[in-house]
Tab-separated table of C-alpha atoms in Angstrom:
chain	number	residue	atom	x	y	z
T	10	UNK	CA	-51.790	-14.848	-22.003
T	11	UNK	CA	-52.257	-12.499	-18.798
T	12	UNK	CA	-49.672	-14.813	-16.788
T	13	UNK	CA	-47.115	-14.855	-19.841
T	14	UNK	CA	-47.135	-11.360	-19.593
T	15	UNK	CA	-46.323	-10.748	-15.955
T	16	UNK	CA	-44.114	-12.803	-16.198
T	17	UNK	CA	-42.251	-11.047	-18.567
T	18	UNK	CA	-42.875	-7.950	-16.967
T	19	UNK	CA	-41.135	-9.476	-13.908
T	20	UNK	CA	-38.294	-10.103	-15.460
T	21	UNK	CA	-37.562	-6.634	-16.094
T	22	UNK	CA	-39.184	-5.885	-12.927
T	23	UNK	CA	-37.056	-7.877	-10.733
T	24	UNK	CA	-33.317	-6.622	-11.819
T	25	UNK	CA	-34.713	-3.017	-11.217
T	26	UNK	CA	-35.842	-3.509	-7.758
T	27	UNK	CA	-32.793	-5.438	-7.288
T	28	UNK	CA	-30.780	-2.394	-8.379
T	29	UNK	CA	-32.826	0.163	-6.507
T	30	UNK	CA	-32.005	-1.589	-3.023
T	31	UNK	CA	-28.124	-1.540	-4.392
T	32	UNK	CA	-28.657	2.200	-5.041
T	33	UNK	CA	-30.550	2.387	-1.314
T	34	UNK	CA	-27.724	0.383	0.472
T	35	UNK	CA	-25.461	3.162	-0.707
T	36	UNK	CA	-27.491	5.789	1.196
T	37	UNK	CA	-27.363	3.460	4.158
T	38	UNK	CA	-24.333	2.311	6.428
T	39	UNK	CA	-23.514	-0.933	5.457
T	40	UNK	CA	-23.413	-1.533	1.578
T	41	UNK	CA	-24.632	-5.307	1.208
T	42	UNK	CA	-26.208	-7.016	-1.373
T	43	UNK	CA	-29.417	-7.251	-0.775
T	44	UNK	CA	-31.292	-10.580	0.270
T	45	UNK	CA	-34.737	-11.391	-0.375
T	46	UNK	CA	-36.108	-10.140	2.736
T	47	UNK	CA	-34.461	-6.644	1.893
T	48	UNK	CA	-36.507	-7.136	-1.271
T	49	UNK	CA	-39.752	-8.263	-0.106
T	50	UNK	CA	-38.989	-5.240	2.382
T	51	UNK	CA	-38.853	-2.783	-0.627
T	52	UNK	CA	-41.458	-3.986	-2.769
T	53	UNK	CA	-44.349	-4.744	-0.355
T	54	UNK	CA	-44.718	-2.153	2.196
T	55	UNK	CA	-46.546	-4.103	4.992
T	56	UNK	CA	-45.821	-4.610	9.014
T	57	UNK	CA	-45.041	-8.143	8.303
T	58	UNK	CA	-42.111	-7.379	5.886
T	59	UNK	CA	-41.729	-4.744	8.341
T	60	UNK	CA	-41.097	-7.412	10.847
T	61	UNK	CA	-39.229	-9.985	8.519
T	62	UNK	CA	-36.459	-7.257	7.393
T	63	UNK	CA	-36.278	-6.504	11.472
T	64	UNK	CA	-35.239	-9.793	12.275
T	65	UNK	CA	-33.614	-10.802	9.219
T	66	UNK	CA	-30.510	-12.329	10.725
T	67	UNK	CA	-32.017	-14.250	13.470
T	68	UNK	CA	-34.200	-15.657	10.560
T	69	UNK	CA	-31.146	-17.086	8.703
T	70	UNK	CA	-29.577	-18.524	11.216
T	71	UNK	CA	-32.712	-20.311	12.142
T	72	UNK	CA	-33.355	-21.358	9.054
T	73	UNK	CA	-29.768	-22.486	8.822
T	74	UNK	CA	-29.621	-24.532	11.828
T	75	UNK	CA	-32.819	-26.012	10.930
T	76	UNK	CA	-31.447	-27.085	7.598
T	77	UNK	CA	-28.386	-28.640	8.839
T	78	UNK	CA	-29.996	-30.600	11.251
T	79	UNK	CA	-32.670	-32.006	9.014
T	80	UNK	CA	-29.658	-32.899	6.880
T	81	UNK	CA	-27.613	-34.870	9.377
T	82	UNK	CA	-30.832	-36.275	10.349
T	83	UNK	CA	-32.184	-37.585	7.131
T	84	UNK	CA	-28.549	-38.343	6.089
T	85	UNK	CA	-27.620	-40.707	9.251
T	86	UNK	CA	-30.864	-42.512	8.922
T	87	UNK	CA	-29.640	-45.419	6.797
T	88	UNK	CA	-26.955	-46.811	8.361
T	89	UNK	CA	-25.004	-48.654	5.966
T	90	UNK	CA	-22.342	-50.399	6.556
T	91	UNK	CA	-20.555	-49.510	3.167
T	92	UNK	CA	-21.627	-46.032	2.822
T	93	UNK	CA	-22.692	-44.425	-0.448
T	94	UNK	CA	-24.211	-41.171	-1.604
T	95	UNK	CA	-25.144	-38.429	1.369
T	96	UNK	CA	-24.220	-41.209	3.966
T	97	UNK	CA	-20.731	-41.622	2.529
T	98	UNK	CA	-20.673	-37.594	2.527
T	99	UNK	CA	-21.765	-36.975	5.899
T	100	UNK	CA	-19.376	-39.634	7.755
T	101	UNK	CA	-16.057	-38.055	5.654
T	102	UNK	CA	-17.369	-34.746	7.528
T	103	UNK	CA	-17.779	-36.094	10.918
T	104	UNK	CA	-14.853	-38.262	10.595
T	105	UNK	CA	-12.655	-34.843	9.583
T	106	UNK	CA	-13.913	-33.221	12.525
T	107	UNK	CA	-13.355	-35.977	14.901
T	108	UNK	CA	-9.665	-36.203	13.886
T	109	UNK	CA	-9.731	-32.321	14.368
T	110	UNK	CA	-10.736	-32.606	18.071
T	111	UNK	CA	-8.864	-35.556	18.478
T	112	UNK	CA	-5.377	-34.051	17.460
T	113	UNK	CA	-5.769	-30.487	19.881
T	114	UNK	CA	-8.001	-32.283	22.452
T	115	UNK	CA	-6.530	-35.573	22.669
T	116	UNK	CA	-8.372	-38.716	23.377
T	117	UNK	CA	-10.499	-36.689	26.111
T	118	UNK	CA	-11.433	-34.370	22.758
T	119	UNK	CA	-13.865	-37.471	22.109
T	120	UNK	CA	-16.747	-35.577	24.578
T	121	UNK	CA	-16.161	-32.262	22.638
T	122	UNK	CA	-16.707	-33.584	19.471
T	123	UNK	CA	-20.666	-32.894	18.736
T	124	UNK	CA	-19.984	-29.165	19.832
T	125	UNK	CA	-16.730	-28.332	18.035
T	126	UNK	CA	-18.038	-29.926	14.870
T	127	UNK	CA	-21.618	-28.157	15.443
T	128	UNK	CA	-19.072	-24.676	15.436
T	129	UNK	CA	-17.831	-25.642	12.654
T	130	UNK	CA	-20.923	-26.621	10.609
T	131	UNK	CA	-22.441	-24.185	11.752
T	132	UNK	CA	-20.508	-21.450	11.141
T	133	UNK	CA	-19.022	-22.337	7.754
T	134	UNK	CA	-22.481	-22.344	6.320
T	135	UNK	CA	-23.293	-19.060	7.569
T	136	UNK	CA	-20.164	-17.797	5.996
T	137	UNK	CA	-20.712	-18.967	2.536
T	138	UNK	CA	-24.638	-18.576	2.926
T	139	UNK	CA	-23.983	-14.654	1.268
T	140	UNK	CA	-22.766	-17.146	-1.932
T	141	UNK	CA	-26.149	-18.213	-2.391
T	142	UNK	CA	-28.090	-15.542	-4.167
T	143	UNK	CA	-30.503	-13.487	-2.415
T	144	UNK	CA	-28.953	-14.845	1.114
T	145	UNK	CA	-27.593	-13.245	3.605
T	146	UNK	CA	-24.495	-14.383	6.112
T	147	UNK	CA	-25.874	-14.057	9.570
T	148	UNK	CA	-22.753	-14.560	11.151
T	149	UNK	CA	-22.109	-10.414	9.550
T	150	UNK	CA	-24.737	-9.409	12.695
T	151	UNK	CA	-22.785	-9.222	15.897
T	152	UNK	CA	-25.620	-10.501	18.297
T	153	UNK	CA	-25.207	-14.330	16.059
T	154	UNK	CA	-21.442	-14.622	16.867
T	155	UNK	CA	-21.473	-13.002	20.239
T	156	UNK	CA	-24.446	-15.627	20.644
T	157	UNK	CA	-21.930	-18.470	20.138
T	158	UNK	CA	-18.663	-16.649	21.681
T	159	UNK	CA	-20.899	-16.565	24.969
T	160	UNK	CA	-21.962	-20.207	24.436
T	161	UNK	CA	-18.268	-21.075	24.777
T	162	UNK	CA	-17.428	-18.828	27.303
T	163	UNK	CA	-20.019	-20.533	29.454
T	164	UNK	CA	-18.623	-23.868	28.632
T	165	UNK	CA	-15.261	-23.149	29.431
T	166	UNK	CA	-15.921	-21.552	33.190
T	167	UNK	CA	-17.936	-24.016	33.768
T	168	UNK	CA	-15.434	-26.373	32.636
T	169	UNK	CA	-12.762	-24.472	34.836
T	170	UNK	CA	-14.740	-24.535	37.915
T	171	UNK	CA	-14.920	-27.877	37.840
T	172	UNK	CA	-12.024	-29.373	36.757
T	173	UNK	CA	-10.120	-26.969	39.525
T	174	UNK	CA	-12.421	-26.864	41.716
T	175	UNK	CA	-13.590	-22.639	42.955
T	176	UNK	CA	-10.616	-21.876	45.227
T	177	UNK	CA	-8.150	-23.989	42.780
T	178	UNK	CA	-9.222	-21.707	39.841
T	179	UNK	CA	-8.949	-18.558	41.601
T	180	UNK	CA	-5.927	-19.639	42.238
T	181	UNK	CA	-4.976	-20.763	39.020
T	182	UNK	CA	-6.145	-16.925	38.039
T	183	UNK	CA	-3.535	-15.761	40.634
T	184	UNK	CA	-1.245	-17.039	38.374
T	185	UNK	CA	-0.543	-20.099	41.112
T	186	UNK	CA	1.883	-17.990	42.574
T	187	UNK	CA	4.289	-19.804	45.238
T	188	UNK	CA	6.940	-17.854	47.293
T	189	UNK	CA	6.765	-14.522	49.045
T	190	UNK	CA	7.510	-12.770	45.579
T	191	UNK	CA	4.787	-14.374	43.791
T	192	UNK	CA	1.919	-13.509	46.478
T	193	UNK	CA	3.330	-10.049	46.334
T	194	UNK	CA	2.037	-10.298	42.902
T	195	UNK	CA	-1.602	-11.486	43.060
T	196	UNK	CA	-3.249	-8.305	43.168
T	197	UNK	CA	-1.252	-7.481	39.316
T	198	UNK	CA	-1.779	-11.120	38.373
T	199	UNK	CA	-5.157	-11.044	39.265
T	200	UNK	CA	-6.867	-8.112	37.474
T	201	UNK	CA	-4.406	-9.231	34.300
T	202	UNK	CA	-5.605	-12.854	34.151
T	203	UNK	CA	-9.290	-12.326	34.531
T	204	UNK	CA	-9.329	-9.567	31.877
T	205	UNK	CA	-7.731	-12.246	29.612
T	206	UNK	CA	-10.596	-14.305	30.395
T	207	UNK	CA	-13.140	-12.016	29.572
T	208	UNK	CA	-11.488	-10.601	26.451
T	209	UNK	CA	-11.154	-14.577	24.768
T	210	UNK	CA	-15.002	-14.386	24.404
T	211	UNK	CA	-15.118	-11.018	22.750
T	212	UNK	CA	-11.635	-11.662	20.527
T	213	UNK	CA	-13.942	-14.461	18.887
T	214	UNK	CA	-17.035	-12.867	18.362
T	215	UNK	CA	-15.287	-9.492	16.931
T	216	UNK	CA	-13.218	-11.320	14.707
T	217	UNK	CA	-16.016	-13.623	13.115
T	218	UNK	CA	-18.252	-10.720	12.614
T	219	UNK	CA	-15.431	-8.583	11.715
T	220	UNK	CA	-14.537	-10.464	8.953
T	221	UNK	CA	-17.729	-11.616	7.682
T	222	UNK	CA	-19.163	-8.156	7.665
T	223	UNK	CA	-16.077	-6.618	5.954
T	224	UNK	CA	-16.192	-9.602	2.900
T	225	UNK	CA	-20.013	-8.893	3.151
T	226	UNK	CA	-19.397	-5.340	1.909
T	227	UNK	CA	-16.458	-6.282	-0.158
T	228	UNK	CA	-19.055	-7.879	-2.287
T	229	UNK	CA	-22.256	-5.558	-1.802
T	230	UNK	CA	-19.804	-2.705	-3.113
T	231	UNK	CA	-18.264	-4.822	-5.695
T	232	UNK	CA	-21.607	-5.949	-6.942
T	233	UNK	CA	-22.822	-2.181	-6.578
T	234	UNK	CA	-20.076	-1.030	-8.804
T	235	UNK	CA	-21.063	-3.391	-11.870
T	236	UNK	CA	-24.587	-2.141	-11.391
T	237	UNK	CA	-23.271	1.472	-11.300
T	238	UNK	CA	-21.161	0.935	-14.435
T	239	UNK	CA	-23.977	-0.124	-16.776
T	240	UNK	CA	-26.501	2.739	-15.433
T	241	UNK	CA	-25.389	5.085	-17.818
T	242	UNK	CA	-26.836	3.432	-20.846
T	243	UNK	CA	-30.039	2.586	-19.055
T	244	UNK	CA	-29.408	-1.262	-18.794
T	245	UNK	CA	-31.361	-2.766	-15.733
T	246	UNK	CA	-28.603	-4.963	-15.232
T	247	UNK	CA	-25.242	-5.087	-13.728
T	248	UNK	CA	-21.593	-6.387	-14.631
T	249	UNK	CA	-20.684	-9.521	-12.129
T	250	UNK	CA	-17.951	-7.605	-10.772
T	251	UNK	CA	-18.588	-9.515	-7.407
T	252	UNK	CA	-17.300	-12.620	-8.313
T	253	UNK	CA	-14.162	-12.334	-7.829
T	254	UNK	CA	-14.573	-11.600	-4.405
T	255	UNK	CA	-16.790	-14.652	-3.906
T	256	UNK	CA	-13.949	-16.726	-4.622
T	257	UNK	CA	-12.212	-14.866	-1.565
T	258	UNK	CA	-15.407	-15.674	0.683
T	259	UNK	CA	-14.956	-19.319	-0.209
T	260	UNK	CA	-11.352	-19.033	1.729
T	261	UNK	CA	-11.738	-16.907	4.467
T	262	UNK	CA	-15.437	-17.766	5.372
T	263	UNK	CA	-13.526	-21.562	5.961
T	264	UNK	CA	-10.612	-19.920	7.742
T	265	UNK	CA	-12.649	-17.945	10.036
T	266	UNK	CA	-14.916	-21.098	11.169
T	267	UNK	CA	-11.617	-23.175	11.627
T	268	UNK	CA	-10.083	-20.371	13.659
T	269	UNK	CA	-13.317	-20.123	15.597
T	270	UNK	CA	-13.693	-24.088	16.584
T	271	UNK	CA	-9.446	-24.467	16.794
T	272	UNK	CA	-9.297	-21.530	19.047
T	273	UNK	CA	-13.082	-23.124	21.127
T	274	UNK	CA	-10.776	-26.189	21.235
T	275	UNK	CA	-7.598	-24.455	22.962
T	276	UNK	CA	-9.898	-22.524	25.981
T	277	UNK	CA	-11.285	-25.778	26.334
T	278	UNK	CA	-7.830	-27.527	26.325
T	279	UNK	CA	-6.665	-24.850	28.765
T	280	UNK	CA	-9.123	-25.554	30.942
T	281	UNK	CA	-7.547	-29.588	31.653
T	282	UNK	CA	-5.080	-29.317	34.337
T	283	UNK	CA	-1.988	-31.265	33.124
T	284	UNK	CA	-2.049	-29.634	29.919
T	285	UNK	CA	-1.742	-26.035	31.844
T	286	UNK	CA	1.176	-27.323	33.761
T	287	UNK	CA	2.888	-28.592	30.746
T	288	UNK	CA	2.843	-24.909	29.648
T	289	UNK	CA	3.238	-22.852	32.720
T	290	UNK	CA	6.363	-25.045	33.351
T	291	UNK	CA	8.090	-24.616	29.616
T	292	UNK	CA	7.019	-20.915	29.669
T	293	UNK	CA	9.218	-20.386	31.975
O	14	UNK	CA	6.130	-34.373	8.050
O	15	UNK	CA	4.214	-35.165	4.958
O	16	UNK	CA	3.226	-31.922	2.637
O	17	UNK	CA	-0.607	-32.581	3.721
O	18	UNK	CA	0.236	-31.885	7.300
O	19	UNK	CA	2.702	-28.926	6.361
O	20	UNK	CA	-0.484	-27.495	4.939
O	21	UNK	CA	-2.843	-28.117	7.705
O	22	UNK	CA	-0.217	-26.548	9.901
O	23	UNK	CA	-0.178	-23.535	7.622
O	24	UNK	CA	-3.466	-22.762	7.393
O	25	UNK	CA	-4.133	-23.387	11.240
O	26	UNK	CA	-1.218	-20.860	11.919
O	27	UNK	CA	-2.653	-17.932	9.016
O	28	UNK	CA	-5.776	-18.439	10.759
O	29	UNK	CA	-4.407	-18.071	14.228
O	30	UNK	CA	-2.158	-15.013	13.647
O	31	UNK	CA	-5.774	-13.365	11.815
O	32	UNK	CA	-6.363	-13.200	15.573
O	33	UNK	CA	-3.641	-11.453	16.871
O	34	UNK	CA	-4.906	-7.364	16.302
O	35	UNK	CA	-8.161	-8.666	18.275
O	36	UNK	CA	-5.926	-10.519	20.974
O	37	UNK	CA	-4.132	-7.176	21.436
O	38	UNK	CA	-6.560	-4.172	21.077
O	39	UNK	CA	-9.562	-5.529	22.486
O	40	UNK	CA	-8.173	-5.906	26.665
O	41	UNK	CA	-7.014	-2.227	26.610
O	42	UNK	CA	-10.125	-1.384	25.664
O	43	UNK	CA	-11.774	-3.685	28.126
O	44	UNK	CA	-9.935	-2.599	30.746
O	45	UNK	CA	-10.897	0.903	29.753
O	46	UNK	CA	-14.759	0.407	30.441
O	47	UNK	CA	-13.976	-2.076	33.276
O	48	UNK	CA	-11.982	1.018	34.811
O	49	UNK	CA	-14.412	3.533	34.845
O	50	UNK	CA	-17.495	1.533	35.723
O	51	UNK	CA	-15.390	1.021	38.823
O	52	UNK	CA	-14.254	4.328	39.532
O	53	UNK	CA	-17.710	5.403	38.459
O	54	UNK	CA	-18.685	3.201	41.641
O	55	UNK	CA	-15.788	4.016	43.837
O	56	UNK	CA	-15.597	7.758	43.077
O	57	UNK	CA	-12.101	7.159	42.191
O	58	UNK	CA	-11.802	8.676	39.032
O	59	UNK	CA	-9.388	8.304	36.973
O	60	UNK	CA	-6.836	6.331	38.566
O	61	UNK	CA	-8.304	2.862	38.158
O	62	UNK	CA	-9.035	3.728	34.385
O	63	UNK	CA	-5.278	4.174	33.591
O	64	UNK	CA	-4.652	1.028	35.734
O	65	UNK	CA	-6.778	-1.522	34.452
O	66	UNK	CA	-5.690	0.286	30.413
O	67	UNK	CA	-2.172	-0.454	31.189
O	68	UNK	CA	-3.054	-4.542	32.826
O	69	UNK	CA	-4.887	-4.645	29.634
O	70	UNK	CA	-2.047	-3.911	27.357
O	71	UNK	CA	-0.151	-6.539	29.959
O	72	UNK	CA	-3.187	-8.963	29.646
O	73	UNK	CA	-2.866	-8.533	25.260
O	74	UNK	CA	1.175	-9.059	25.188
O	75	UNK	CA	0.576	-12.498	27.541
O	76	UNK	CA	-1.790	-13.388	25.318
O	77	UNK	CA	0.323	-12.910	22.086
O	78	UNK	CA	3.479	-14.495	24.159
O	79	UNK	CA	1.372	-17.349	24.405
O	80	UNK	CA	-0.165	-17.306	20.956
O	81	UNK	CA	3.137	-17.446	19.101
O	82	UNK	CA	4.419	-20.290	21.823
O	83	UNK	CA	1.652	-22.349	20.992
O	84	UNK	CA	1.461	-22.071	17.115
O	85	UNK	CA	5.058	-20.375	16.178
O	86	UNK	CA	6.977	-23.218	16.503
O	87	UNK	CA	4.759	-25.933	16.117
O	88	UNK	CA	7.539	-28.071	14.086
């Protein structure tokens, strides 16, 4: 009898709170729709929600690399040789991904594989992870993508370095300048080249979070709106005006993790000698 | 080509050219901070500033250049 009743009280309960952190999110920056941390947050008033709502991003993204790997794990247990089911699922993934590599990267795309299709994962489901009610996208906080930006940065100088060797890449950053005219040059060539370097890190991480955040409040104020529109007659309850804009998600959450990996896969192709010769030569 | 790859192509350019404000805002920018750190450290305010804004706008354009080269006419 008692539980039948809180439960029903909860049901009115919950679409209130869910409206009063809609009306809150209006007083605060960033209009989102809140997850369940934000509502744990407002309804129990305690250092460890405290702490939860602090961290809330780095939270998600653990607990959505954690789920994708328990996935792939469970998933590539059986090994099949006719694959059915989550098997059959899995292997269409990897196999799209490996063609991906394959067709920037070329056969030497084979090694990049496990990271450019870990990007991808990766970041798609963060993107569409603000589809799943009361989730959040954690790839809308700048520290997650600059996290992974700097992860590829890394790679890629370290890939540099070695495949030209120290001297050969400062070089290469002098714009491999031959002739009186073009050493004349290397103190303009210089500057200009390594500020490219250090921009293609931070062009990738603004751009993911850019774009997440903005489709992020696209549908917090979308979502706010419907609530808004129904407040005047006192309904705890809002019109879905966000769903529209879910739809929208769906595309560009998928465009931005393809952009991400395909443009991860073109520093990394830069890096191979031949293939910046092949340019250098038919930019000019 | 068959339509599938058309498609591919498509989307792989849209998603490319989505880059192209970040490609050419973010080294002036760059440059900007990287310019007054060092003049902050050289005392040579403000002349390395307007230098390293301008190699910036340089660094953006070579980066669009070779943008569009890669993925513009990727027939």
């Amino acid at each position: 009898m008692k539980l039948k009743s809180v439960i029903k009280s909860s049901l009115f309960i919950l679409p209130i709170i869910l409206a009063e952190s809609l009306y809150a999110s209006l007083e605060s920056d960033v209009p989102e729709v809140p997850n369940f941390i934000t509502l744990l947050y407002t309804w129990i008033d305690s250092p460890w929600t405290a702490f939860l709502h602090h961290w809330e991003n780095i939270i998600f993204s653990i607990g959505i690399a954690i789920g994708i790997s328990l996935l792939f794990y469970f998933g590539a247990k059986k090994k099949d040789l006719i694959p059915s089911g989550l098997q059959n699922f899995l292997e269409l993934i990897v196999e799209t991904l490996q063609n991906f590599a394959f067709e920037i990267l070329g056969p030497e795309g084979k090694k990049y594989v496990p990271l450019l299709g870990t990007l991808f994962l990766y970041i798609l489901t963060m993107n569409w992870f603000v589809l799943i009610p009361f989730m959040k996208s954690p790839s809308s906080s700048l520290s997650v993508t600059a996290a992974l930006a700097i992860c590829v940065f890394c790679l890629v100088q370290y890939l540099n370095i070695k495949n030209w060797g120290f001297l050969g890449f400062l070089y290469h950053l002098a714009g491999s300048p031959k002739g009186f005219m073009g050493w004349l040059l290397v103190p303009l060539m210089l500057p200009i080249e390594i500020l490219t370097q250090l921009t293609r890190p931070i062009t990738l991480a603004l751009r993911l979070f850019g774009n997440v955040l903005g489709e992020d409040i696209l549908i917090g104020a979308a979502a706010l709106y419907g609530v808004l529109l129904l407040a005047s007659v006192n309904v705890p309850a809002g019109v879905p005006l966000q769903i529209p804009f879910m739809f929208l998600t769906l595309l560009t959450g998928l465009m931005q993790a393809l952009v991400f990996t395909l443009l991860s896969a073109i520093y990394i192709l830069l890096t191979m000698p031949d293939h910046e010769d092949k340019e250098v030569t038919s930019k000019v | 080509m068959n339509p599938d790859d058309e498609e591919k192509r498509r989307v792989r350019q849209l998603g490319v050219y989505v880059t192209i404000p970040f490609v050419l805002a973010v080294p002036p920018v760059l440059g900007w901070y990287i310019g007054s750190w060092l003049d902050e450290k050289i005392g040579s305010k403000p002349y390395l500033m307007y230098l390293l804004i301008v190699l910036g706008i340089v660094a953006g354009a070579r980066e669009l250049y070779r943008i569009i080269k890669r993925f513009g006419d990727e027939t």
